[in-house]
Structures are given as C-alpha cells and as structure tokens.
C-alpha cells in the first residue's frame, strides 16, 4: 500500500459531511519539512465515492476476491493505472497525427517502466512534445539517440527534495492534470496499491 489517501468525516448537527484527501507524499514530521509534494482536499462526490471504494476494498479484501472494479476518475495501481496512462498518451498521438498541438509533461521521481517508455517513444515519433522533470532514475534506451534527443528531460536540485508526481496531457487545450503517489516503475504500477487523481477545479489545475 503506497497510495496517500484519507477520508475525513465531519458531523454538522444530524448531517455527516465527507472530505477526501489525496496526496503525492506522506504526512511525515521529518520529510514534510524537506520534501516538495502536492495535496488535494476535496468534497467532490465522484472522487469521494472512488476513494471510499479503495478503502472498502482494503478493509474487506481476502485472497481470491475480485479487484476494486472500474473507476472513472481515479487511476489505481495495479488495477488500471498503466492502461489509463497508455490511453492518455495514445490520445496525444492521435491529436499529433491530425496536425493538432500535442504535449505531455511528466514530473516524477523515477521513470523506468519500459512499456510506458515505449509509449513515450511512440508519441515523440508521432510529433508529440514530451517534457520530463525527473529527480532520480530515467532509463532511456541505448541506440535511440534520435528519439531521445527529442525528449526534453531535466532534473531539479534545489532547497527541497522534489517528490511530487504530476502528469499533464494537453488534450486539445483542455488539459488533463493528475497528481499521483506512483512513479513510473514496475514496483509502483504492478506491485503496489497507488492512486492518481485528476485535478478538476480550473483554478487548481492552472
């Protein structure tokens, strides 16, 4: 379990109000002072329904149980995150092939998942602009220098440790923005429960 999620319940008279908390990092007394992360507190019912779905799964799971099930908003590892990211990249490829603006920005600690890297190569070949902000591991294939030179990759070393995972897909100008607990690594996508959450509010998205 590597997702950073919380459900907060508040009683107001006879009513019970729920808030959801989704973060890219832990609430840790030490690391919170030196790690740069993003946290979302939300009352969005669609998001809350799916966060609760994750908790219900964790609380009732037994060997052989069915997985969490479909989610429309949250990307969840190992259920649908890789598949959803591939679809988001495919959408940018379609736009690029039609001559429209297409762009992907990924901020992560590490990228080493070869399936997602292959999709980025495919995107670059199609004309998608790919910008990566990677703090640690980035495994680009040897022998693909022409493609690698078209991928803009930087690492930020500053006062705080850059720990946030953010994904931005141009989506014909109506950007799809996600914050996530997961790096693009096999261990995060296949062997841990992780959550990526869309930022739906336009001001927060900006």
mmCIF file of C-alpha atoms in Angstrom:
data_model
loop_
_atom_site.group_PDB
_atom_site.id
_atom_site.type_symbol
_atom_site.label_atom_id
_atom_site.label_comp_id
_atom_site.label_asym_id
_atom_site.label_seq_id
_atom_site.Cartn_x
_atom_site.Cartn_y
_atom_site.Cartn_z
ATOM 1 C CA UNK A 1 0.000 0.000 0.000
ATOM 2 C CA UNK A 2 1.709 3.195 -1.214
ATOM 3 C CA UNK A 3 -1.288 5.443 -2.002
ATOM 4 C CA UNK A 4 -1.649 8.551 0.121
ATOM 5 C CA UNK A 5 -5.396 8.887 0.670
ATOM 6 C CA UNK A 6 -7.696 9.786 3.547
ATOM 7 C CA UNK A 7 -11.416 10.232 4.147
ATOM 8 C CA UNK A 8 -12.425 12.843 6.743
ATOM 9 C CA UNK A 9 -15.921 12.724 8.228
ATOM 10 C CA UNK A 10 -17.476 15.703 9.971
ATOM 11 C CA UNK A 11 -20.766 15.857 11.895
ATOM 12 C CA UNK A 12 -22.841 19.019 11.455
ATOM 13 C CA UNK A 13 -25.984 18.595 13.536
ATOM 14 C CA UNK A 14 -27.592 15.422 12.230
ATOM 15 C CA UNK A 15 -25.710 15.553 8.937
ATOM 16 C CA UNK A 16 -22.435 13.818 8.159
ATOM 17 C CA UNK A 17 -20.131 15.603 5.715
ATOM 18 C CA UNK A 18 -17.210 13.904 3.980
ATOM 19 C CA UNK A 19 -13.972 15.315 2.613
ATOM 20 C CA UNK A 20 -11.337 13.450 0.685
ATOM 21 C CA UNK A 21 -7.576 13.941 0.992
ATOM 22 C CA UNK A 22 -5.252 12.771 -1.786
ATOM 23 C CA UNK A 23 -1.522 13.449 -1.791
ATOM 24 C CA UNK A 24 1.712 12.734 -3.667
ATOM 25 C CA UNK A 25 3.645 12.291 -0.405
ATOM 26 C CA UNK A 26 3.408 11.084 3.170
ATOM 27 C CA UNK A 27 2.356 13.114 6.184
ATOM 28 C CA UNK A 28 5.654 12.610 7.952
ATOM 29 C CA UNK A 29 7.022 15.058 10.548
ATOM 30 C CA UNK A 30 10.546 14.940 9.139
ATOM 31 C CA UNK A 31 10.084 14.632 5.375
ATOM 32 C CA UNK A 32 7.258 17.221 5.273
ATOM 33 C CA UNK A 33 9.869 19.864 6.108
ATOM 34 C CA UNK A 34 12.195 18.996 3.209
ATOM 35 C CA UNK A 35 10.023 17.267 0.550
ATOM 36 C CA UNK A 36 8.019 19.236 -2.038
ATOM 37 C CA UNK A 37 4.647 17.489 -2.548
ATOM 38 C CA UNK A 38 1.087 18.298 -3.605
ATOM 39 C CA UNK A 39 -2.029 17.610 -1.524
ATOM 40 C CA UNK A 40 -5.681 17.910 -2.523
ATOM 41 C CA UNK A 41 -8.585 18.283 -0.095
ATOM 42 C CA UNK A 42 -11.863 17.809 -1.926
ATOM 43 C CA UNK A 43 -15.608 17.490 -1.387
ATOM 44 C CA UNK A 44 -16.150 16.204 -4.940
ATOM 45 C CA UNK A 45 -18.658 13.360 -4.682
ATOM 46 C CA UNK A 46 -17.350 11.419 -7.721
ATOM 47 C CA UNK A 47 -13.809 11.461 -6.274
ATOM 48 C CA UNK A 48 -15.014 10.595 -2.750
ATOM 49 C CA UNK A 49 -17.036 7.629 -3.997
ATOM 50 C CA UNK A 50 -13.899 6.182 -5.585
ATOM 51 C CA UNK A 51 -11.588 6.925 -2.620
ATOM 52 C CA UNK A 52 -14.119 5.132 -0.408
ATOM 53 C CA UNK A 53 -14.118 2.276 -2.906
ATOM 54 C CA UNK A 54 -10.366 1.832 -2.341
ATOM 55 C CA UNK A 55 -10.821 1.765 1.447
ATOM 56 C CA UNK A 56 -13.718 -0.703 1.214
ATOM 57 C CA UNK A 57 -11.519 -2.968 -0.888
ATOM 58 C CA UNK A 58 -8.662 -2.760 1.636
ATOM 59 C CA UNK A 59 -10.962 -3.398 4.600
ATOM 60 C CA UNK A 60 -12.761 -6.388 3.106
ATOM 61 C CA UNK A 61 -10.066 -7.948 0.892
ATOM 62 C CA UNK A 62 -9.489 -11.674 1.097
ATOM 63 C CA UNK A 63 -7.383 -13.890 -1.110
ATOM 64 C CA UNK A 64 -9.291 -14.594 -4.318
ATOM 65 C CA UNK A 65 -11.577 -11.548 -4.029
ATOM 66 C CA UNK A 66 -12.469 -9.507 -7.054
ATOM 67 C CA UNK A 67 -10.399 -6.331 -7.603
ATOM 68 C CA UNK A 68 -11.591 -2.792 -6.804
ATOM 69 C CA UNK A 69 -13.562 -2.539 -10.035
ATOM 70 C CA UNK A 70 -13.954 0.244 -12.573
ATOM 71 C CA UNK A 71 -13.251 3.854 -11.689
ATOM 72 C CA UNK A 72 -13.995 6.848 -13.913
ATOM 73 C CA UNK A 73 -11.742 9.363 -12.207
ATOM 74 C CA UNK A 74 -9.012 7.744 -10.115
ATOM 75 C CA UNK A 75 -6.204 5.784 -11.749
ATOM 76 C CA UNK A 76 -5.374 2.894 -9.423
ATOM 77 C CA UNK A 77 -2.419 0.522 -9.451
ATOM 78 C CA UNK A 78 -2.324 -2.335 -10.106
ATOM 79 C CA UNK A 79 -5.902 -2.150 -11.469
ATOM 80 C CA UNK A 80 -5.936 0.398 -14.287
ATOM 81 C CA UNK A 81 -3.160 2.979 -13.909
ATOM 82 C CA UNK A 82 -0.751 1.753 -16.586
ATOM 83 C CA UNK A 83 -3.597 1.065 -19.027
ATOM 84 C CA UNK A 84 -5.082 4.524 -18.404
ATOM 85 C CA UNK A 85 -1.727 6.304 -18.857
ATOM 86 C CA UNK A 86 -1.191 4.442 -22.139
ATOM 87 C CA UNK A 87 -4.645 5.598 -23.289
ATOM 88 C CA UNK A 88 -3.857 9.214 -22.340
ATOM 89 C CA UNK A 89 -0.611 9.038 -24.352
ATOM 90 C CA UNK A 90 -2.478 7.420 -27.285
ATOM 91 C CA UNK A 91 -4.896 10.368 -27.294
ATOM 92 C CA UNK A 92 -1.983 12.796 -27.673
ATOM 93 C CA UNK A 93 -0.592 10.668 -30.509
ATOM 94 C CA UNK A 94 -3.964 10.847 -32.314
ATOM 95 C CA UNK A 95 -4.010 14.643 -31.988
ATOM 96 C CA UNK A 96 -0.415 14.944 -33.252
ATOM 97 C CA UNK A 97 -1.176 12.768 -36.287
ATOM 98 C CA UNK A 98 -4.071 15.096 -37.141
ATOM 99 C CA UNK A 99 -1.671 18.054 -37.057
ATOM 100 C CA UNK A 100 -3.022 19.417 -33.785
ATOM 101 C CA UNK A 101 -0.963 20.561 -30.781
ATOM 102 C CA UNK A 102 0.006 17.602 -28.593
ATOM 103 C CA UNK A 103 2.082 17.751 -25.437
ATOM 104 C CA UNK A 104 2.896 15.623 -22.370
ATOM 105 C CA UNK A 105 4.586 16.853 -19.188
ATOM 106 C CA UNK A 106 5.579 14.287 -16.555
ATOM 107 C CA UNK A 107 7.102 15.138 -13.189
ATOM 108 C CA UNK A 108 8.298 12.087 -11.278
ATOM 109 C CA UNK A 109 10.972 10.700 -9.001
ATOM 110 C CA UNK A 110 11.792 7.927 -11.472
ATOM 111 C CA UNK A 111 10.783 6.531 -14.874
ATOM 112 C CA UNK A 112 11.959 3.016 -15.677
ATOM 113 C CA UNK A 113 8.807 1.168 -16.810
ATOM 114 C CA UNK A 114 9.679 0.009 -20.335
ATOM 115 C CA UNK A 115 6.043 -0.245 -21.501
ATOM 116 C CA UNK A 116 5.347 3.401 -20.678
ATOM 117 C CA UNK A 117 8.720 4.475 -22.068
ATOM 118 C CA UNK A 118 7.874 2.690 -25.332
ATOM 119 C CA UNK A 119 4.658 4.722 -25.448
ATOM 120 C CA UNK A 120 6.628 7.950 -24.971
ATOM 121 C CA UNK A 121 8.939 6.944 -27.849
ATOM 122 C CA UNK A 122 5.867 6.285 -29.979
ATOM 123 C CA UNK A 123 4.479 9.699 -29.009
ATOM 124 C CA UNK A 124 7.694 11.525 -29.913
ATOM 125 C CA UNK A 125 7.800 9.780 -33.313
ATOM 126 C CA UNK A 126 4.242 10.983 -33.949
ATOM 127 C CA UNK A 127 5.209 14.579 -33.132
ATOM 128 C CA UNK A 128 4.066 14.875 -29.508
ATOM 129 C CA UNK A 129 6.150 17.281 -27.412
ATOM 130 C CA UNK A 130 7.409 15.348 -24.368
ATOM 131 C CA UNK A 131 8.879 17.154 -21.349
ATOM 132 C CA UNK A 132 10.132 15.191 -18.347
ATOM 133 C CA UNK A 133 11.106 16.516 -14.916
ATOM 134 C CA UNK A 134 12.758 13.547 -13.224
ATOM 135 C CA UNK A 135 14.548 13.750 -9.887
ATOM 136 C CA UNK A 136 16.207 10.332 -9.939
ATOM 137 C CA UNK A 137 16.144 7.387 -12.349
ATOM 138 C CA UNK A 138 15.407 7.848 -16.061
ATOM 139 C CA UNK A 139 16.178 4.825 -18.240
ATOM 140 C CA UNK A 140 16.196 5.814 -21.899
ATOM 141 C CA UNK A 141 17.117 3.071 -24.378
ATOM 142 C CA UNK A 142 20.547 2.989 -25.955
ATOM 143 C CA UNK A 143 20.561 3.184 -29.729
ATOM 144 C CA UNK A 144 17.548 5.506 -29.909
ATOM 145 C CA UNK A 145 19.502 8.775 -29.759
ATOM 146 C CA UNK A 146 17.382 10.440 -32.462
ATOM 147 C CA UNK A 147 14.281 9.919 -30.347
ATOM 148 C CA UNK A 148 15.997 10.618 -27.029
ATOM 149 C CA UNK A 149 17.196 13.991 -28.336
ATOM 150 C CA UNK A 150 13.566 14.988 -28.918
ATOM 151 C CA UNK A 151 12.596 14.191 -25.320
ATOM 152 C CA UNK A 152 13.342 17.154 -23.061
ATOM 153 C CA UNK A 153 14.408 15.867 -19.658
ATOM 154 C CA UNK A 154 15.654 17.876 -16.695
ATOM 155 C CA UNK A 155 16.332 17.206 -13.025
ATOM 156 C CA UNK A 156 15.710 19.838 -10.359
ATOM 157 C CA UNK A 157 18.095 20.026 -7.398
ATOM 158 C CA UNK A 158 17.054 22.795 -5.036
ATOM 159 C CA UNK A 159 16.413 23.618 -1.390
ATOM 160 C CA UNK A 160 13.659 20.983 -1.162
ATOM 161 C CA UNK A 161 13.568 17.419 -2.449
ATOM 162 C CA UNK A 162 11.206 17.325 -5.450
ATOM 163 C CA UNK A 163 8.905 14.438 -4.535
ATOM 164 C CA UNK A 164 5.600 15.290 -6.271
ATOM 165 C CA UNK A 165 4.370 13.189 -9.178
ATOM 166 C CA UNK A 166 2.351 15.173 -11.721
ATOM 167 C CA UNK A 167 1.065 14.216 -15.180
ATOM 168 C CA UNK A 168 -0.224 16.778 -17.692
ATOM 169 C CA UNK A 169 -1.746 15.839 -21.052
ATOM 170 C CA UNK A 170 -2.570 18.686 -23.468
ATOM 171 C CA UNK A 171 -5.881 17.137 -24.604
ATOM 172 C CA UNK A 172 -6.569 19.732 -27.353
ATOM 173 C CA UNK A 173 -6.106 22.614 -24.883
ATOM 174 C CA UNK A 174 -8.397 21.200 -22.178
ATOM 175 C CA UNK A 175 -5.506 19.807 -20.144
ATOM 176 C CA UNK A 176 -5.901 16.637 -18.128
ATOM 177 C CA UNK A 177 -3.865 17.092 -14.947
ATOM 178 C CA UNK A 178 -3.203 14.332 -12.402
ATOM 179 C CA UNK A 179 -1.332 14.157 -9.118
ATOM 180 C CA UNK A 180 -0.103 10.703 -8.146
ATOM 181 C CA UNK A 181 1.619 8.651 -5.465
ATOM 182 C CA UNK A 182 3.215 6.451 -8.143
ATOM 183 C CA UNK A 183 6.452 6.702 -10.047
ATOM 184 C CA UNK A 184 6.578 5.089 -13.494
ATOM 185 C CA UNK A 185 8.245 1.936 -12.217
ATOM 186 C CA UNK A 186 7.196 -1.739 -12.295
ATOM 187 C CA UNK A 187 7.063 -1.907 -8.493
ATOM 188 C CA UNK A 188 4.626 1.042 -8.357
ATOM 189 C CA UNK A 189 2.431 0.014 -11.280
ATOM 190 C CA UNK A 190 2.256 -3.761 -10.692
ATOM 191 C CA UNK A 191 3.089 -4.500 -7.060
ATOM 192 C CA UNK A 192 1.630 -1.644 -5.004
ATOM 193 C CA UNK A 193 -1.732 -0.008 -4.497
ATOM 194 C CA UNK A 194 -1.273 3.529 -5.800
ATOM 195 C CA UNK A 195 -3.694 6.328 -6.642
ATOM 196 C CA UNK A 196 -3.518 9.076 -9.274
ATOM 197 C CA UNK A 197 -6.192 11.743 -9.007
ATOM 198 C CA UNK A 198 -7.422 14.200 -11.650
ATOM 199 C CA UNK A 199 -7.415 17.877 -10.726
ATOM 200 C CA UNK A 200 -10.865 19.011 -11.841
ATOM 201 C CA UNK A 201 -11.037 22.575 -10.474
ATOM 202 C CA UNK A 202 -9.815 25.007 -13.170
ATOM 203 C CA UNK A 203 -8.009 27.328 -10.723
ATOM 204 C CA UNK A 204 -6.186 24.448 -9.052
ATOM 205 C CA UNK A 205 -5.367 22.956 -12.448
ATOM 206 C CA UNK A 206 -3.782 26.241 -13.557
#
